[in-house]
Structure formats: structure tokens, C-alpha cells
PDB file of C-alpha atoms in Angstrom:
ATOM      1  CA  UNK N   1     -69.840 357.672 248.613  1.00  0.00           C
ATOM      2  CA  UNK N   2     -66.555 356.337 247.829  1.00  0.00           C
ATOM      3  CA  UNK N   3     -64.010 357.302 249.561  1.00  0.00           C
ATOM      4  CA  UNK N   4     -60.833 354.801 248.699  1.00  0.00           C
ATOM      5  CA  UNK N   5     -58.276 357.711 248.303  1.00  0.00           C
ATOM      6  CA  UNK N   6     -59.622 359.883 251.059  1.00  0.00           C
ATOM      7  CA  UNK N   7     -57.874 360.250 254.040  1.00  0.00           C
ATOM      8  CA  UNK N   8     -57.915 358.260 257.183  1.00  0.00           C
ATOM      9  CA  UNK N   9     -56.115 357.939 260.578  1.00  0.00           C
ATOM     10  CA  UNK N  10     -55.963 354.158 261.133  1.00  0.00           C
ATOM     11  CA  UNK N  11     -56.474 351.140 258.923  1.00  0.00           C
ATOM     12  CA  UNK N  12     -57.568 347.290 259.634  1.00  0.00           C
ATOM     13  CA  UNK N  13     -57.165 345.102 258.145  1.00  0.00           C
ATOM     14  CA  UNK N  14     -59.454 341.662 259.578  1.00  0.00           C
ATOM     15  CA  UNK N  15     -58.624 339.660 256.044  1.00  0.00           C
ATOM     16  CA  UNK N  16     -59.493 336.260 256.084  1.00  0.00           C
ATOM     17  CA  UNK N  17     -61.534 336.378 259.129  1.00  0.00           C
ATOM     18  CA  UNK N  18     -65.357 335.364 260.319  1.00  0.00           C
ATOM     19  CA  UNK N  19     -68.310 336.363 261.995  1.00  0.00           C
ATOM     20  CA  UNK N  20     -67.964 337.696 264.318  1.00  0.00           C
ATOM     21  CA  UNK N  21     -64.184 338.540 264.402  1.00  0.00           C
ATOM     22  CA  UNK N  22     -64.043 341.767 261.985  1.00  0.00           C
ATOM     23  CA  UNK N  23     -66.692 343.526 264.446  1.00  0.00           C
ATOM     24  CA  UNK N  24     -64.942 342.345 267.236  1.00  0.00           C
ATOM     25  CA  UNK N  25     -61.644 343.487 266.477  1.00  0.00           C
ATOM     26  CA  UNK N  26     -63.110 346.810 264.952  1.00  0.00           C
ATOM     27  CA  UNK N  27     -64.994 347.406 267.793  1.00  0.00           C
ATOM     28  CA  UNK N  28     -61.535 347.210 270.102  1.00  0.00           C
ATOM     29  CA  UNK N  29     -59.696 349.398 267.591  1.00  0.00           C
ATOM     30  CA  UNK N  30     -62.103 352.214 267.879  1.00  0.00           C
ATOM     31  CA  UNK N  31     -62.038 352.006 271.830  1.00  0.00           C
ATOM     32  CA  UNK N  32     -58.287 353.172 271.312  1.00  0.00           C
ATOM     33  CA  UNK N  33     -59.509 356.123 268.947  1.00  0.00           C
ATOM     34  CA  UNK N  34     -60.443 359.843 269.474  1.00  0.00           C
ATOM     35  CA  UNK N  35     -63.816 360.871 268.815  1.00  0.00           C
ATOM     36  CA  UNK N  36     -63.948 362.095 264.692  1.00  0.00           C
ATOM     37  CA  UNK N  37     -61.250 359.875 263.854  1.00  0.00           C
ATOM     38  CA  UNK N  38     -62.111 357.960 260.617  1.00  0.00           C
ATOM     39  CA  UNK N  39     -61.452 353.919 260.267  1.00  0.00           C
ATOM     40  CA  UNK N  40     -60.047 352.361 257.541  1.00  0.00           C
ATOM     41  CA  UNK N  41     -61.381 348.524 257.111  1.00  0.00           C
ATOM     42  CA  UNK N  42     -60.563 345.948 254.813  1.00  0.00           C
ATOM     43  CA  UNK N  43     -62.341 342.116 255.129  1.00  0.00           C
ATOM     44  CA  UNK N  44     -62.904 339.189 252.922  1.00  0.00           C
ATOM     45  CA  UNK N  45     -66.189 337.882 255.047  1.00  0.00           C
ATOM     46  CA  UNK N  46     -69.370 338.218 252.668  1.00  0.00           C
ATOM     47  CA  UNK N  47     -71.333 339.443 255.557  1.00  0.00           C
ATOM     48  CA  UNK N  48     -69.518 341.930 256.847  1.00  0.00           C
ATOM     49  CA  UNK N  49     -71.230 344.156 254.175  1.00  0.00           C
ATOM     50  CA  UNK N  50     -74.389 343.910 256.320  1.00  0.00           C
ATOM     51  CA  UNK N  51     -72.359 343.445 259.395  1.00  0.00           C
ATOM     52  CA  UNK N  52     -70.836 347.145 259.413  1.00  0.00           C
ATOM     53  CA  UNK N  53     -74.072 348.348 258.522  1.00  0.00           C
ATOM     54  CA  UNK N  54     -76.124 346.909 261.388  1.00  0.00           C
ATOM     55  CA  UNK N  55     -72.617 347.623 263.855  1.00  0.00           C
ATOM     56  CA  UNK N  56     -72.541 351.496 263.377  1.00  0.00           C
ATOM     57  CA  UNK N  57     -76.656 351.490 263.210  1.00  0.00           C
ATOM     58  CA  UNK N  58     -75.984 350.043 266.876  1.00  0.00           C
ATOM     59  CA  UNK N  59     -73.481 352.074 267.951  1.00  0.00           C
ATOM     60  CA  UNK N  60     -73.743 355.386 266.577  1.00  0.00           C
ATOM     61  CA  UNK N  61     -70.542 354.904 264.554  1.00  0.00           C
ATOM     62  CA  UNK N  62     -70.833 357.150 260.886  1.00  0.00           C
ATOM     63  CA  UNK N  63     -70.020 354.731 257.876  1.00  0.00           C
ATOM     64  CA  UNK N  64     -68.566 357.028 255.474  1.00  0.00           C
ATOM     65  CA  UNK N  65     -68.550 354.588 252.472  1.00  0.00           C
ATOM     66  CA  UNK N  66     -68.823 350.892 252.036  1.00  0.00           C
ATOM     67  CA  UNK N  67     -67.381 349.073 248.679  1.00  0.00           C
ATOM     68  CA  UNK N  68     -66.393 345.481 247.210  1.00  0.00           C
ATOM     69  CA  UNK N  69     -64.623 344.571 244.520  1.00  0.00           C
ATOM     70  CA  UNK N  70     -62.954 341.043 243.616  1.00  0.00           C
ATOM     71  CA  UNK N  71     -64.320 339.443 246.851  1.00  0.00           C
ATOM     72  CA  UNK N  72     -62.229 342.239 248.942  1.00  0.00           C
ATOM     73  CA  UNK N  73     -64.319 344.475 251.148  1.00  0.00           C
ATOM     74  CA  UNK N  74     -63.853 348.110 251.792  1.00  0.00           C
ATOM     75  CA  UNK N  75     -65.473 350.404 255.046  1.00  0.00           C
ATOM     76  CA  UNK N  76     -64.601 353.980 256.180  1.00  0.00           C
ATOM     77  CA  UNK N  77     -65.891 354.388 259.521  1.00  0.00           C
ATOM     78  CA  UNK N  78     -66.006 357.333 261.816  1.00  0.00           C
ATOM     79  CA  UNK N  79     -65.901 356.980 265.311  1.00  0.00           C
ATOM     80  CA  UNK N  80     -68.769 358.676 267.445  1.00  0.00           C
TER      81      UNK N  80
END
């Protein structure tokens, strides 16, 4: 599913971070989000494609779409 000009109530963008960083700040940024809200992400780590996977396997969190293109990585996730 690709969902790049779908709607979405908050972005993040964890750029140029690490492992375990993106999860860690994503996780935070959904703790300040209402239930249903939908999660923009954008990362440059080449694990965080099996990263956000295994995170909303964990956690119950929906993810809507996953993409990558030039190295850039793109998640819509929808909090529990």
C-alpha cells in the first residue's frame, strides 16, 4: 500500500539517525498521540525497514505502508 499523498496527523522525521534512535523517538511521539491517529516517518537507517516492522508487530501499532526510494525511508503508522 502506498500511501505518500494520503493524509496524516503528525510527521517525523529521525533522518540521519541509528538503531535504535528512530524507534525510540517514534515510540515517544506516539505516547503524545490519540488512539487512530496516523504517523508520518521518514529515516535514512537501512534497518529501520525491518525495525518498524518488528516495532508495530510488538506493539500493536498498524503500519499502513512502508517505502524506500534513493536511500530515504518512508512509514505510515497508526497508533493502537
Amino acid at each position: 500500500m502506498n500511501l505518500d499523498n494520503e493524509s496524516f496527523d503528525k510527521e517525523l522525521d529521525v533522518r540521519g539517525l541509528v538503531c535504535p534512535l528512530p524507534i525510540l523517538r517514534t515510540k515517544k511521539f506516539l505516547s503524545e498521540m490519540a488512539h487512530g491517529q496516523v504517523l508520518k516517518i521518514m529515516a535514512t537507517d537501512p534497518g529501520a525497514m525491518i525495525d518498524f516492522q518488528v516495532f508495530a508487530d510488538q506493539t500493536g501499532h498498524e503500519l499502513l505502508s512502508s517505502s524506500e526510494a534513493t536511500g530515504e525511508y518512508l512509514f505510515y503508522l497508526k497508533k493502537r
